[in-house]
XYZ file of C-alpha atoms in Angstrom:
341
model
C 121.774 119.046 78.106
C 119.890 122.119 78.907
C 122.285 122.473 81.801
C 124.728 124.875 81.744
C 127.941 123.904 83.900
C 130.462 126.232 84.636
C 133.658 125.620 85.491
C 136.068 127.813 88.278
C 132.924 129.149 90.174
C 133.666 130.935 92.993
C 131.829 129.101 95.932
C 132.308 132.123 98.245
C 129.496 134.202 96.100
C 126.855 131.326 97.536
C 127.443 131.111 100.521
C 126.410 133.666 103.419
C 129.602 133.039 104.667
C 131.071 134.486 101.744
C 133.985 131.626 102.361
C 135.119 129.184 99.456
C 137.253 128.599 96.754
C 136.341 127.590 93.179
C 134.415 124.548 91.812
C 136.072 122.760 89.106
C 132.275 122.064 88.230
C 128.856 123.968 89.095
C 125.189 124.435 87.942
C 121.903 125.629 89.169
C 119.068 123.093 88.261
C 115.515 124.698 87.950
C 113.199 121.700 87.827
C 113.232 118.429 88.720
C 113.995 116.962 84.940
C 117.204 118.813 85.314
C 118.195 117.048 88.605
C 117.934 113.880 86.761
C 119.597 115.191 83.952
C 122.537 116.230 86.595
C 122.564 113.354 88.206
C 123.302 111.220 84.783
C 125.634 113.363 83.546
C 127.812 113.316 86.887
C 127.140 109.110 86.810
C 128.893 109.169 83.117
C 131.616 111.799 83.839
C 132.655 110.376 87.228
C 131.637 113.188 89.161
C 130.514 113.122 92.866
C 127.081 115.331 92.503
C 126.801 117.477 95.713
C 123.243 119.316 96.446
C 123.146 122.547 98.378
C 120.146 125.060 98.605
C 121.190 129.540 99.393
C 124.160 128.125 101.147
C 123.044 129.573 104.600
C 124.614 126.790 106.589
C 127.346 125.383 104.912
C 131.536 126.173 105.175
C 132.542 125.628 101.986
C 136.458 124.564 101.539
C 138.719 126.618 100.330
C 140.063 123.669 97.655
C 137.369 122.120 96.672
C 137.692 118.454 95.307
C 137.779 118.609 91.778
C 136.158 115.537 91.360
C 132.640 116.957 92.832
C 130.166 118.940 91.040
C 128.231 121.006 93.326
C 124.546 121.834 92.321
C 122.576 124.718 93.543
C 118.489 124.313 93.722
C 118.566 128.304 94.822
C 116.683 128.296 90.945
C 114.693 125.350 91.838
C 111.031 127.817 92.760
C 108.453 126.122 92.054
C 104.525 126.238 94.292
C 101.834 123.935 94.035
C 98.653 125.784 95.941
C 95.748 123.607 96.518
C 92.650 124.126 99.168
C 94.143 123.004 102.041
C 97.816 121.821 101.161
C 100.524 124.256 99.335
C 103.759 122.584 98.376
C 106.841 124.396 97.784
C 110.236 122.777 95.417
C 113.083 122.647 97.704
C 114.848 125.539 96.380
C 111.944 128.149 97.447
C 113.278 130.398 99.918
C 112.139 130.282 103.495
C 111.522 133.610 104.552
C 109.233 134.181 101.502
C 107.491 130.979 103.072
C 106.814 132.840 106.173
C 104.715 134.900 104.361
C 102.880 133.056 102.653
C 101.374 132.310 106.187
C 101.595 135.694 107.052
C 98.874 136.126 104.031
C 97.117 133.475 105.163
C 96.619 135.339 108.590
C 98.212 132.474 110.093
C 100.969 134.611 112.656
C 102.043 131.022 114.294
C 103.733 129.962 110.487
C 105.726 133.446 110.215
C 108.593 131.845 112.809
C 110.891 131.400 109.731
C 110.669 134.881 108.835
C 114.178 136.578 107.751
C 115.828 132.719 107.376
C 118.113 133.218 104.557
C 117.867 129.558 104.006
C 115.497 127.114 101.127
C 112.786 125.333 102.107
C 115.057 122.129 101.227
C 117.458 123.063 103.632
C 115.086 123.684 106.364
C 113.758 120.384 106.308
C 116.918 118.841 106.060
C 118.130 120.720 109.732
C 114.266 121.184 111.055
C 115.001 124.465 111.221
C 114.234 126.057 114.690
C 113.727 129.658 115.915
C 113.354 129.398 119.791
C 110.784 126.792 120.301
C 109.142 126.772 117.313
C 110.435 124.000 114.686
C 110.347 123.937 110.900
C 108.392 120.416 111.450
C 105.418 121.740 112.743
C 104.111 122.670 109.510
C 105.518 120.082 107.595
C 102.707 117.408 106.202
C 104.801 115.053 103.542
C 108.163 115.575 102.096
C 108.842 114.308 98.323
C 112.429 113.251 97.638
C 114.800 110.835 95.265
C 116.168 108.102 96.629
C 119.309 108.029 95.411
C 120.219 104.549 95.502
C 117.240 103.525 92.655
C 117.070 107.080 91.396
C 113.381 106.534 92.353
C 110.641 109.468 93.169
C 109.510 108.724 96.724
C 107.247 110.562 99.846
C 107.263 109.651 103.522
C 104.981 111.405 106.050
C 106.496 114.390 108.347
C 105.571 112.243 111.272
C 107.935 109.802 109.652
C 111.041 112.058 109.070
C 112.444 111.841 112.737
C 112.484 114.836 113.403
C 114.301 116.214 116.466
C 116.297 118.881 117.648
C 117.854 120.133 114.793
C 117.630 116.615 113.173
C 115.567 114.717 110.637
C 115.695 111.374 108.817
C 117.364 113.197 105.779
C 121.028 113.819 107.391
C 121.156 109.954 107.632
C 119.595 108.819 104.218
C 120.740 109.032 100.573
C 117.818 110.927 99.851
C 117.473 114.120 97.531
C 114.391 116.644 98.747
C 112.422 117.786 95.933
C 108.914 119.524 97.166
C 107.370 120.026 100.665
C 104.202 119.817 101.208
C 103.043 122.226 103.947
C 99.747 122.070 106.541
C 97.391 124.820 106.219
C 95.362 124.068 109.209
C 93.055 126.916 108.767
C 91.836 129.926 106.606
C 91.422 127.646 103.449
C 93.024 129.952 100.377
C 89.722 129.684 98.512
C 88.044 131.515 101.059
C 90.213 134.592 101.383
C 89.093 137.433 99.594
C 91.855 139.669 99.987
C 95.410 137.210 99.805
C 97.789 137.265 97.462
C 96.719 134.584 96.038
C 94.028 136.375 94.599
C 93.832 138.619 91.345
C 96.849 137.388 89.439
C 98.588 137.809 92.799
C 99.897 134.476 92.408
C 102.205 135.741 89.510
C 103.821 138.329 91.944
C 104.413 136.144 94.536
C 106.714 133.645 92.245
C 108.079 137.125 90.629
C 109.253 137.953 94.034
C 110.986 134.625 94.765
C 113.166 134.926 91.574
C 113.843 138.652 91.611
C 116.792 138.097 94.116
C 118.379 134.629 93.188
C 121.882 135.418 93.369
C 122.456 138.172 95.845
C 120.109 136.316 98.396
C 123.972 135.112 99.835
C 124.801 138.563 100.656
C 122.712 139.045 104.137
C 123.039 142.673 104.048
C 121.314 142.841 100.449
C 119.016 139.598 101.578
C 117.520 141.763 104.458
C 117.166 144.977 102.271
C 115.277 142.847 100.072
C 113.320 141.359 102.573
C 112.979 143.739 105.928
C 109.363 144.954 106.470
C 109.345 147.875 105.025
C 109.650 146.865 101.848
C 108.022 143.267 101.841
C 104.654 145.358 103.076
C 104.954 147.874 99.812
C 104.134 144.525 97.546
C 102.170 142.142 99.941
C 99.104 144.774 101.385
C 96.695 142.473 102.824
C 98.660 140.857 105.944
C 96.846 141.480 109.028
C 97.437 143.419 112.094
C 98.831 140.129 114.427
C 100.842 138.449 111.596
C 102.786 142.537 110.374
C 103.003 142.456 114.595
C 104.982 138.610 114.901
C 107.034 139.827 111.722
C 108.079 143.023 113.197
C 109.338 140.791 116.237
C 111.126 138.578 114.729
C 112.516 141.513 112.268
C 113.383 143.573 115.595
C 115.073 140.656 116.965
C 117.376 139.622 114.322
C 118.216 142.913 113.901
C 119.273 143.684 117.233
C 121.599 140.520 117.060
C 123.345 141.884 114.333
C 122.568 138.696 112.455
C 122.741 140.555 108.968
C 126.062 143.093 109.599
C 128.675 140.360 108.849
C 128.952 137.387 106.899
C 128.076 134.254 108.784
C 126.235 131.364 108.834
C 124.260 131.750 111.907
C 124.382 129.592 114.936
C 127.597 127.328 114.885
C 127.308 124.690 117.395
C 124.101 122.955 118.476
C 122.807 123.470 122.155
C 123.444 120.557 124.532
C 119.938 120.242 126.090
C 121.552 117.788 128.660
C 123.821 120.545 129.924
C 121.020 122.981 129.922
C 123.288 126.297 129.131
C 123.489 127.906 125.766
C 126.503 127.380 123.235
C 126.579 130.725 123.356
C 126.618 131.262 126.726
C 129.187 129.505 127.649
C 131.336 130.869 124.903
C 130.810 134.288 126.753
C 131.484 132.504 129.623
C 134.808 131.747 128.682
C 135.561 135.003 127.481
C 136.082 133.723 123.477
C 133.852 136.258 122.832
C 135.827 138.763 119.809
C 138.810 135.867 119.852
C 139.996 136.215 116.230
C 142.408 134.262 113.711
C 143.388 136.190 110.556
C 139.477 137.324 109.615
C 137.545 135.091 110.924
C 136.104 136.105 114.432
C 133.966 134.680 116.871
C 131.143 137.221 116.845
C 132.067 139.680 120.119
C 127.815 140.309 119.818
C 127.439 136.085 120.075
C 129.693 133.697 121.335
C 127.835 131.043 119.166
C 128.058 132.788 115.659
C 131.569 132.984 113.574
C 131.816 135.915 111.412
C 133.703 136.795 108.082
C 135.420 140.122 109.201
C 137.242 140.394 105.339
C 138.848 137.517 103.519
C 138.664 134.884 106.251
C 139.152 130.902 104.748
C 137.777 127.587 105.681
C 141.274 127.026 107.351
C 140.615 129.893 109.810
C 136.879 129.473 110.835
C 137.668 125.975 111.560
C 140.578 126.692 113.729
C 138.195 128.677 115.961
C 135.499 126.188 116.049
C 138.289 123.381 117.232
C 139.575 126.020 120.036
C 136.063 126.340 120.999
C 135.433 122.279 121.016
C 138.218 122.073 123.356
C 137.649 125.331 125.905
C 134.062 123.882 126.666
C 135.453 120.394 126.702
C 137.921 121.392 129.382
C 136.029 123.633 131.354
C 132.263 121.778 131.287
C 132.888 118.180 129.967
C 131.447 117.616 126.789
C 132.183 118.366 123.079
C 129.234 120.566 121.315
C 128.374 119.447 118.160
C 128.939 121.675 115.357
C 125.087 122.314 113.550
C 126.640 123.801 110.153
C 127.837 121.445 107.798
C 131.427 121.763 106.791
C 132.718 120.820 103.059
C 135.988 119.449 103.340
């Protein structure tokens, strides 16, 4: 195989929680032949093949079952630009997506900006930053159904999307390529995008330059804050540098890259109408720690890493949590990351 599998890799290095012990069995894949070629070689070794993108939502355990091989597509990068449709492979990282609109002069597609997540990923939650969702720009989604090992596409108005839901948490289905909606500025017409002059070249350059450290979120936002994104990309215009400087101001401000974490941790009961987060301050959890992990004191809806904190210890805090709200307001919030056990 051209695969390379390692064995013992530390799981804590991919995931912005920095939390996870080692694989037995890991690769990256970079194109789709070498899913395939993953998936065949886990059929024939008896290996349970598990799929993760940057690992910006995920609690990896501490143990992990030796019997899984977990696959990264964080390699997978890979852009398809046509006149009025762009796809991007599942691996491509989000926040670089964001400006791709942000060339486009298209400020309404820069919501994702500073998402430390893949494209994959994002479909897979329908990402959401306040009340934008990652669905609105979705057009068709290509994926393997892993049942008949089959190429496939459905429609994004046929993915189910929801609140922080789509058709892929409840299907056997693999995400491969997304194609995206670019409702206006068609890229042939731009004289001055990146897309333009061998541009092209730097854009995929600047998707690969920061593969592995894109887990860190204090080295992901020096690589991506303003400041330096707008010394390589010139031509974005006044609105779209003025909705990335927002969005930059306002992660910033909620500390969302001084810790290790994997953002929000519980999904917001619409029904009950208040914040997660809220009512974690609320109930004065705010700061609550066991051993290192903490619930933020800056968010009562993010956990952080303060050192060497474990799966064991994170989870302890998101059961105390469970129960304080389901005590003192009635219901039990559901948790949005997705925990490994």
């Amino acid at each position: 195989m051209k695969l390379k599998i390692f064995k013992n890799y530390p799981l804590s290095t991919l995931s912005t929680f920095n939390i996870g012990g080692k694989a037995s069995y890991f690769t990256f894949v970079e194109d789709q032949q070498q899913i395939f070629e993953v998936l065949e070689h886990s059929k024939k070794a008896g290996l349970k093949p598990f799929f993760f993108g940057n690992g910006a939502n995920i609690l990896f355990p501490d143990k992990p079952d030796r019997d899984t091989i977990f696959i990264s597509t964080r390699k997978f990068i890979q852009c398809d630009i046509k006149e009025n449709e762009v796809s991007f492979s599942s691996g491509f990282p989000l926040s670089l997506i964001s400006l791709f609109y942000a060339a486009l002069n298209i400020p309404e597609g820069c919501f994702f900006y500073l998402l430390p997540g893949s494209v994959g990923a994002a479909t897979y939650m329908n990402v959401r930053y306040f009340e934008h969702d990652f669905s609105e720009v979705v057009k068709y989604v290509e994926y393997i159904d892993l049942d008949d090992f089959k190429i496939k596409k459905i429609s994004g108005k046929d993915c189910q999307f929801s609140y922080k839901d789509s058709i892929f948490q409840k299907k056997s289905w693999l995400i491969l390529n997304i194609f995206l909606n670019i409702r206006k500025n068609p890229i042939s017409q731009l004289d001055h995008s990146i897309f333009t002059a061998n541009k092209y070249n730097l854009f995929i350059k600047f998707a690969t330059d920061n593969l592995l450290t894109c887990s860190n979120l204090s080295e992901f936002y020096q690589f991506y804050n303003l400041k330096n994104i707008t010394k390589l990309f010139e031509y974005f215009d006044d609105a779209c540098i003025s909705e990335l400087h927002k969005i930059e101001q306002d992660r910033v401000s909620k500390k969302h890259f001084s810790y290790p974490n994997c953002g929000s941790v519980f999904k917001n009961n619409h029904n009950f109408g208040t914040p997660t987060g809220v009512l974690v301050d609320r109930l004065k959890l705010k700061g609550l720690a066991h051993n290192d992990a903490m619930i933020a004191p800056f968010h009562g809806n993010i956990i952080i890493n303060t050192g060497k904190a474990r799966q064991n210890d994170v989870l302890y805090l998101i059961d105390l949590i469970k129960d304080k709200i389901y005590s003192n307001f009635g219901f039990v919030p559901e948790t949005e990351i997705v925990i490994i056990k």
